[in-house]
Amino acid sequence: MTVPSWEVTASQGYETAWVELGADRLTARGRVVGTVPEPYWLTYRLETDAGYVTRRLSVTADTADGTRELDLRRSEGGRWTADGRDLPELAGALDCDLGLSPLTNTMPVLRHGLHRAGGVEDFLMAWVSVPDLAVRPSRQRYTHLGAGVVRYASEDFASELAFDRDGLVRHYPQLARRLG
């Protein structure tokens, strides 16, 4: 088990995740505290299938307005649901992307070995905004730039992410940096 913690500068908060990495699977549970866009606490659990493909992301968000929960699932056939509601706009997506969290950048990078070898990969992601837990499709591109360095781009945003040898984010300029 690996237990990375990040200072999440984009939310003026912190995240800690208890991550179990297998040969082609990942499970994690994490806790997040942030103050931007409003004060919130998150608790999440992430499970992938073979190839680091998302199976389930369960998130609970606490804010001044109360508690919200999200149960985001991807079936073996590729059907996405949020709290049992079909999300056909996510057809073809393999990964979830929890907003303001560096952890969920790991799955596509590991699947394609982009932290170790050359390549450019385009993805459709099930992006979860924080703290409202709304789910929407997000097109993203990951480009290998060198050992442990991957350029992430989505719409008009881009950043050069530094990964450790396990494929976990060490530094994500404009979002987060690993502590310790």
PDB file of C-alpha atoms in Angstrom:
ATOM      1  CA  MET A   1       0.000   0.000   0.000  1.00  0.00           C
ATOM      2  CA  THR A   2       1.124   3.508  -0.850  1.00  0.00           C
ATOM      3  CA  VAL A   3      -0.201   6.527   1.050  1.00  0.00           C
ATOM      4  CA  PRO A   4       0.467   9.739  -0.884  1.00  0.00           C
ATOM      5  CA  SER A   5      -0.650  13.095   0.455  1.00  0.00           C
ATOM      6  CA  TRP A   6      -0.893  16.235  -1.630  1.00  0.00           C
ATOM      7  CA  GLU A   7      -1.233  19.910  -0.929  1.00  0.00           C
ATOM      8  CA  VAL A   8      -3.989  20.830  -3.370  1.00  0.00           C
ATOM      9  CA  THR A   9      -3.250  24.457  -4.169  1.00  0.00           C
ATOM     10  CA  ALA A  10      -6.215  24.778  -6.558  1.00  0.00           C
ATOM     11  CA  SER A  11      -8.663  24.096  -3.701  1.00  0.00           C
ATOM     12  CA  GLN A  12      -6.477  25.545  -0.939  1.00  0.00           C
ATOM     13  CA  GLY A  13      -6.675  22.147   0.730  1.00  0.00           C
ATOM     14  CA  TYR A  14      -5.173  18.688   1.111  1.00  0.00           C
ATOM     15  CA  GLU A  15      -5.760  15.122  -0.055  1.00  0.00           C
ATOM     16  CA  THR A  16      -4.552  11.800   1.319  1.00  0.00           C
ATOM     17  CA  ALA A  17      -5.171   8.500  -0.455  1.00  0.00           C
ATOM     18  CA  TRP A  18      -4.584   4.912   0.630  1.00  0.00           C
ATOM     19  CA  VAL A  19      -3.688   3.299  -2.703  1.00  0.00           C
ATOM     20  CA  GLU A  20      -3.242  -0.352  -3.573  1.00  0.00           C
ATOM     21  CA  LEU A  21      -1.619  -0.823  -6.974  1.00  0.00           C
ATOM     22  CA  GLY A  22      -1.655  -4.221  -8.632  1.00  0.00           C
ATOM     23  CA  ALA A  23      -0.188  -5.319 -11.952  1.00  0.00           C
ATOM     24  CA  ASP A  24      -3.185  -3.845 -13.804  1.00  0.00           C
ATOM     25  CA  ARG A  25      -5.644  -2.719 -11.107  1.00  0.00           C
ATOM     26  CA  LEU A  26      -5.955   0.072  -8.583  1.00  0.00           C
ATOM     27  CA  THR A  27      -8.082   0.534  -5.508  1.00  0.00           C
ATOM     28  CA  ALA A  28      -7.980   3.619  -3.359  1.00  0.00           C
ATOM     29  CA  ARG A  29      -9.799   5.346  -0.590  1.00  0.00           C
ATOM     30  CA  GLY A  30      -9.165   8.967   0.163  1.00  0.00           C
ATOM     31  CA  ARG A  31     -10.041  12.033   2.140  1.00  0.00           C
ATOM     32  CA  VAL A  32      -9.982  15.586   0.891  1.00  0.00           C
ATOM     33  CA  VAL A  33     -10.482  18.943   2.539  1.00  0.00           C
ATOM     34  CA  GLY A  34     -10.752  22.090   0.460  1.00  0.00           C
ATOM     35  CA  THR A  35     -11.853  25.695   0.749  1.00  0.00           C
ATOM     36  CA  VAL A  36     -12.273  26.638  -2.944  1.00  0.00           C
ATOM     37  CA  PRO A  37     -14.812  26.994  -4.507  1.00  0.00           C
ATOM     38  CA  GLU A  38     -16.356  26.692  -1.012  1.00  0.00           C
ATOM     39  CA  PRO A  39     -15.335  24.829   2.173  1.00  0.00           C
ATOM     40  CA  TYR A  40     -15.856  21.070   1.744  1.00  0.00           C
ATOM     41  CA  TRP A  41     -14.812  17.622   2.901  1.00  0.00           C
ATOM     42  CA  LEU A  42     -14.773  14.637   0.557  1.00  0.00           C
ATOM     43  CA  THR A  43     -14.458  10.952   1.221  1.00  0.00           C
ATOM     44  CA  TYR A  44     -14.054   8.644  -1.758  1.00  0.00           C
ATOM     45  CA  ARG A  45     -13.445   5.056  -2.782  1.00  0.00           C
ATOM     46  CA  LEU A  46     -12.165   4.162  -6.235  1.00  0.00           C
ATOM     47  CA  GLU A  47     -12.032   0.674  -7.782  1.00  0.00           C
ATOM     48  CA  THR A  48     -10.728  -0.308 -11.196  1.00  0.00           C
ATOM     49  CA  ASP A  49     -10.953  -3.470 -13.253  1.00  0.00           C
ATOM     50  CA  ALA A  50      -8.158  -4.935 -15.384  1.00  0.00           C
ATOM     51  CA  GLY A  51      -6.254  -2.332 -17.375  1.00  0.00           C
ATOM     52  CA  TYR A  52      -6.913   0.323 -14.707  1.00  0.00           C
ATOM     53  CA  VAL A  53     -10.387   0.877 -16.174  1.00  0.00           C
ATOM     54  CA  THR A  54     -12.770   2.487 -13.684  1.00  0.00           C
ATOM     55  CA  ARG A  55     -15.354   0.163 -12.186  1.00  0.00           C
ATOM     56  CA  ARG A  56     -16.699   2.424  -9.439  1.00  0.00           C
ATOM     57  CA  LEU A  57     -16.147   5.789  -7.776  1.00  0.00           C
ATOM     58  CA  SER A  58     -18.148   6.467  -4.614  1.00  0.00           C
ATOM     59  CA  VAL A  59     -17.906   9.995  -3.214  1.00  0.00           C
ATOM     60  CA  THR A  60     -19.462  11.768  -0.249  1.00  0.00           C
ATOM     61  CA  ALA A  61     -19.185  15.565  -0.093  1.00  0.00           C
ATOM     62  CA  ASP A  62     -19.963  17.626   2.989  1.00  0.00           C
ATOM     63  CA  THR A  63     -20.525  21.382   2.609  1.00  0.00           C
ATOM     64  CA  ALA A  64     -22.446  24.080   4.468  1.00  0.00           C
ATOM     65  CA  ASP A  65     -25.501  23.022   2.422  1.00  0.00           C
ATOM     66  CA  GLY A  66     -25.334  19.443   3.738  1.00  0.00           C
ATOM     67  CA  THR A  67     -24.151  16.095   2.453  1.00  0.00           C
ATOM     68  CA  ARG A  68     -24.193  14.868  -1.167  1.00  0.00           C
ATOM     69  CA  GLU A  69     -23.336  11.400  -2.375  1.00  0.00           C
ATOM     70  CA  LEU A  70     -22.386  10.016  -5.772  1.00  0.00           C
ATOM     71  CA  ASP A  71     -22.180   6.389  -6.848  1.00  0.00           C
ATOM     72  CA  LEU A  72     -20.555   6.447 -10.297  1.00  0.00           C
ATOM     73  CA  ARG A  73     -20.235   3.049 -12.003  1.00  0.00           C
ATOM     74  CA  ARG A  74     -18.972   1.629 -15.270  1.00  0.00           C
ATOM     75  CA  SER A  75     -20.199  -1.844 -16.240  1.00  0.00           C
ATOM     76  CA  GLU A  76     -18.024  -4.422 -17.995  1.00  0.00           C
ATOM     77  CA  GLY A  77     -19.915  -3.530 -21.160  1.00  0.00           C
ATOM     78  CA  GLY A  78     -18.968   0.147 -20.815  1.00  0.00           C
ATOM     79  CA  ARG A  79     -22.327   1.518 -19.583  1.00  0.00           C
ATOM     80  CA  TRP A  80     -21.932   4.405 -17.118  1.00  0.00           C
ATOM     81  CA  THR A  81     -24.452   5.239 -14.393  1.00  0.00           C
ATOM     82  CA  ALA A  82     -24.574   7.872 -11.663  1.00  0.00           C
ATOM     83  CA  ASP A  83     -26.752   6.835  -8.733  1.00  0.00           C
ATOM     84  CA  GLY A  84     -28.457   4.334 -11.079  1.00  0.00           C
ATOM     85  CA  ARG A  85     -29.184   6.933 -13.793  1.00  0.00           C
ATOM     86  CA  ASP A  86     -27.803   6.121 -17.275  1.00  0.00           C
ATOM     87  CA  LEU A  87     -25.110   8.442 -18.657  1.00  0.00           C
ATOM     88  CA  PRO A  88     -25.064   7.718 -22.416  1.00  0.00           C
ATOM     89  CA  GLU A  89     -22.885  10.790 -23.055  1.00  0.00           C
ATOM     90  CA  LEU A  90     -20.009   8.827 -21.468  1.00  0.00           C
ATOM     91  CA  ALA A  91     -20.113   5.949 -23.985  1.00  0.00           C
ATOM     92  CA  GLY A  92     -16.516   5.045 -24.756  1.00  0.00           C
ATOM     93  CA  ALA A  93     -15.053   6.520 -21.545  1.00  0.00           C
ATOM     94  CA  LEU A  94     -12.789   4.247 -19.521  1.00  0.00           C
ATOM     95  CA  ASP A  95     -11.893   6.532 -16.627  1.00  0.00           C
ATOM     96  CA  CYS A  96     -13.372   8.806 -14.022  1.00  0.00           C
ATOM     97  CA  ASP A  97     -11.659  12.082 -13.173  1.00  0.00           C
ATOM     98  CA  LEU A  98     -12.421  13.465  -9.721  1.00  0.00           C
ATOM     99  CA  GLY A  99     -12.087  17.235  -9.922  1.00  0.00           C
ATOM    100  CA  LEU A 100      -9.245  18.844  -7.962  1.00  0.00           C
ATOM    101  CA  SER A 101      -7.737  15.401  -7.244  1.00  0.00           C
ATOM    102  CA  PRO A 102      -4.332  14.341  -8.626  1.00  0.00           C
ATOM    103  CA  LEU A 103      -5.053  10.656  -7.960  1.00  0.00           C
ATOM    104  CA  THR A 104      -7.354  10.027 -10.920  1.00  0.00           C
ATOM    105  CA  ASN A 105      -4.667  11.078 -13.429  1.00  0.00           C
ATOM    106  CA  THR A 106      -2.971   7.781 -12.583  1.00  0.00           C
ATOM    107  CA  MET A 107      -5.242   5.329 -14.427  1.00  0.00           C
ATOM    108  CA  PRO A 108      -4.744   6.491 -18.055  1.00  0.00           C
ATOM    109  CA  VAL A 109      -1.024   7.046 -17.457  1.00  0.00           C
ATOM    110  CA  LEU A 110      -0.531   3.539 -16.065  1.00  0.00           C
ATOM    111  CA  ARG A 111      -2.705   1.880 -18.719  1.00  0.00           C
ATOM    112  CA  HIS A 112      -0.531   3.307 -21.500  1.00  0.00           C
ATOM    113  CA  GLY A 113       2.786   3.526 -19.597  1.00  0.00           C
ATOM    114  CA  LEU A 114       2.973   7.230 -20.448  1.00  0.00           C
ATOM    115  CA  HIS A 115       5.204   8.004 -17.453  1.00  0.00           C
ATOM    116  CA  ARG A 116       7.828   5.627 -18.912  1.00  0.00           C
ATOM    117  CA  ALA A 117       7.528   5.614 -22.707  1.00  0.00           C
ATOM    118  CA  GLY A 118       6.569   7.830 -25.607  1.00  0.00           C
ATOM    119  CA  GLY A 119       3.069   8.304 -26.840  1.00  0.00           C
ATOM    120  CA  VAL A 120       0.067  10.570 -27.150  1.00  0.00           C
ATOM    121  CA  GLU A 121      -3.350   9.359 -26.010  1.00  0.00           C
ATOM    122  CA  ASP A 122      -6.775  11.015 -26.216  1.00  0.00           C
ATOM    123  CA  PHE A 123      -9.452  10.123 -23.690  1.00  0.00           C
ATOM    124  CA  LEU A 124     -13.069  10.739 -22.883  1.00  0.00           C
ATOM    125  CA  MET A 125     -13.397  10.958 -19.103  1.00  0.00           C
ATOM    126  CA  ALA A 126     -16.305  10.908 -16.657  1.00  0.00           C
ATOM    127  CA  TRP A 127     -15.361  14.167 -14.951  1.00  0.00           C
ATOM    128  CA  VAL A 128     -16.817  14.779 -11.463  1.00  0.00           C
ATOM    129  CA  SER A 129     -16.925  18.408 -10.333  1.00  0.00           C
ATOM    130  CA  VAL A 130     -16.203  19.210  -6.709  1.00  0.00           C
ATOM    131  CA  PRO A 131     -17.951  19.747  -4.367  1.00  0.00           C
ATOM    132  CA  ASP A 132     -21.316  19.477  -6.181  1.00  0.00           C
ATOM    133  CA  LEU A 133     -20.482  15.994  -7.600  1.00  0.00           C
ATOM    134  CA  ALA A 134     -22.016  16.714 -11.010  1.00  0.00           C
ATOM    135  CA  VAL A 135     -20.778  14.343 -13.740  1.00  0.00           C
ATOM    136  CA  ARG A 136     -20.031  15.423 -17.295  1.00  0.00           C
ATOM    137  CA  PRO A 137     -17.914  14.203 -20.215  1.00  0.00           C
ATOM    138  CA  SER A 138     -14.423  15.676 -20.543  1.00  0.00           C
ATOM    139  CA  ARG A 139     -12.039  15.237 -23.481  1.00  0.00           C
ATOM    140  CA  GLN A 140      -8.416  15.023 -22.356  1.00  0.00           C
ATOM    141  CA  ARG A 141      -5.032  14.424 -23.981  1.00  0.00           C
ATOM    142  CA  TYR A 142      -1.979  12.945 -22.279  1.00  0.00           C
ATOM    143  CA  THR A 143       1.437  13.262 -23.982  1.00  0.00           C
ATOM    144  CA  HIS A 144       4.673  11.621 -22.804  1.00  0.00           C
ATOM    145  CA  LEU A 145       7.402  14.312 -22.608  1.00  0.00           C
ATOM    146  CA  GLY A 146      10.165  12.345 -20.889  1.00  0.00           C
ATOM    147  CA  ALA A 147      10.802   9.969 -18.012  1.00  0.00           C
ATOM    148  CA  GLY A 148       8.114  10.680 -15.419  1.00  0.00           C
ATOM    149  CA  VAL A 149       6.755  13.760 -17.228  1.00  0.00           C
ATOM    150  CA  VAL A 150       3.391  13.845 -19.006  1.00  0.00           C
ATOM    151  CA  ARG A 151       1.619  16.824 -20.531  1.00  0.00           C
ATOM    152  CA  TYR A 152      -2.076  16.944 -19.655  1.00  0.00           C
ATOM    153  CA  ALA A 153      -4.437  19.040 -21.783  1.00  0.00           C
ATOM    154  CA  SER A 154      -8.195  19.578 -21.689  1.00  0.00           C
ATOM    155  CA  GLU A 155     -10.030  22.370 -23.511  1.00  0.00           C
ATOM    156  CA  ASP A 156      -7.902  25.516 -22.948  1.00  0.00           C
ATOM    157  CA  PHE A 157      -5.971  24.157 -19.923  1.00  0.00           C
ATOM    158  CA  ALA A 158      -2.609  22.359 -20.045  1.00  0.00           C
ATOM    159  CA  SER A 159       0.008  21.381 -17.485  1.00  0.00           C
ATOM    160  CA  GLU A 160       3.169  19.249 -17.300  1.00  0.00           C
ATOM    161  CA  LEU A 161       2.640  16.608 -14.618  1.00  0.00           C
ATOM    162  CA  ALA A 162       5.510  14.830 -12.831  1.00  0.00           C
ATOM    163  CA  PHE A 163       4.862  11.180 -11.906  1.00  0.00           C
ATOM    164  CA  ASP A 164       6.771   8.804  -9.648  1.00  0.00           C
ATOM    165  CA  ARG A 165       7.842   5.346 -10.874  1.00  0.00           C
ATOM    166  CA  ASP A 166       4.513   3.881  -9.669  1.00  0.00           C
ATOM    167  CA  GLY A 167       2.527   6.297 -11.831  1.00  0.00           C
ATOM    168  CA  LEU A 168       1.295   8.551  -9.010  1.00  0.00           C
ATOM    169  CA  VAL A 169       1.436  12.332  -9.386  1.00  0.00           C
ATOM    170  CA  ARG A 170       4.326  14.053  -7.614  1.00  0.00           C
ATOM    171  CA  HIS A 171       3.678  17.542  -8.961  1.00  0.00           C
ATOM    172  CA  TYR A 172       0.778  18.956 -10.943  1.00  0.00           C
ATOM    173  CA  PRO A 173       1.482  22.668 -11.527  1.00  0.00           C
ATOM    174  CA  GLN A 174      -1.581  24.819 -10.889  1.00  0.00           C
ATOM    175  CA  LEU A 175      -3.279  21.962  -8.995  1.00  0.00           C
ATOM    176  CA  ALA A 176      -1.231  20.008  -6.443  1.00  0.00           C
ATOM    177  CA  ARG A 177       2.143  18.902  -5.150  1.00  0.00           C
ATOM    178  CA  ARG A 178       3.018  15.777  -3.227  1.00  0.00           C
ATOM    179  CA  LEU A 179       4.034  16.209   0.411  1.00  0.00           C
ATOM    180  CA  GLY A 180       6.917  14.370   2.064  1.00  0.00           C
TER     181      GLY A 180
END
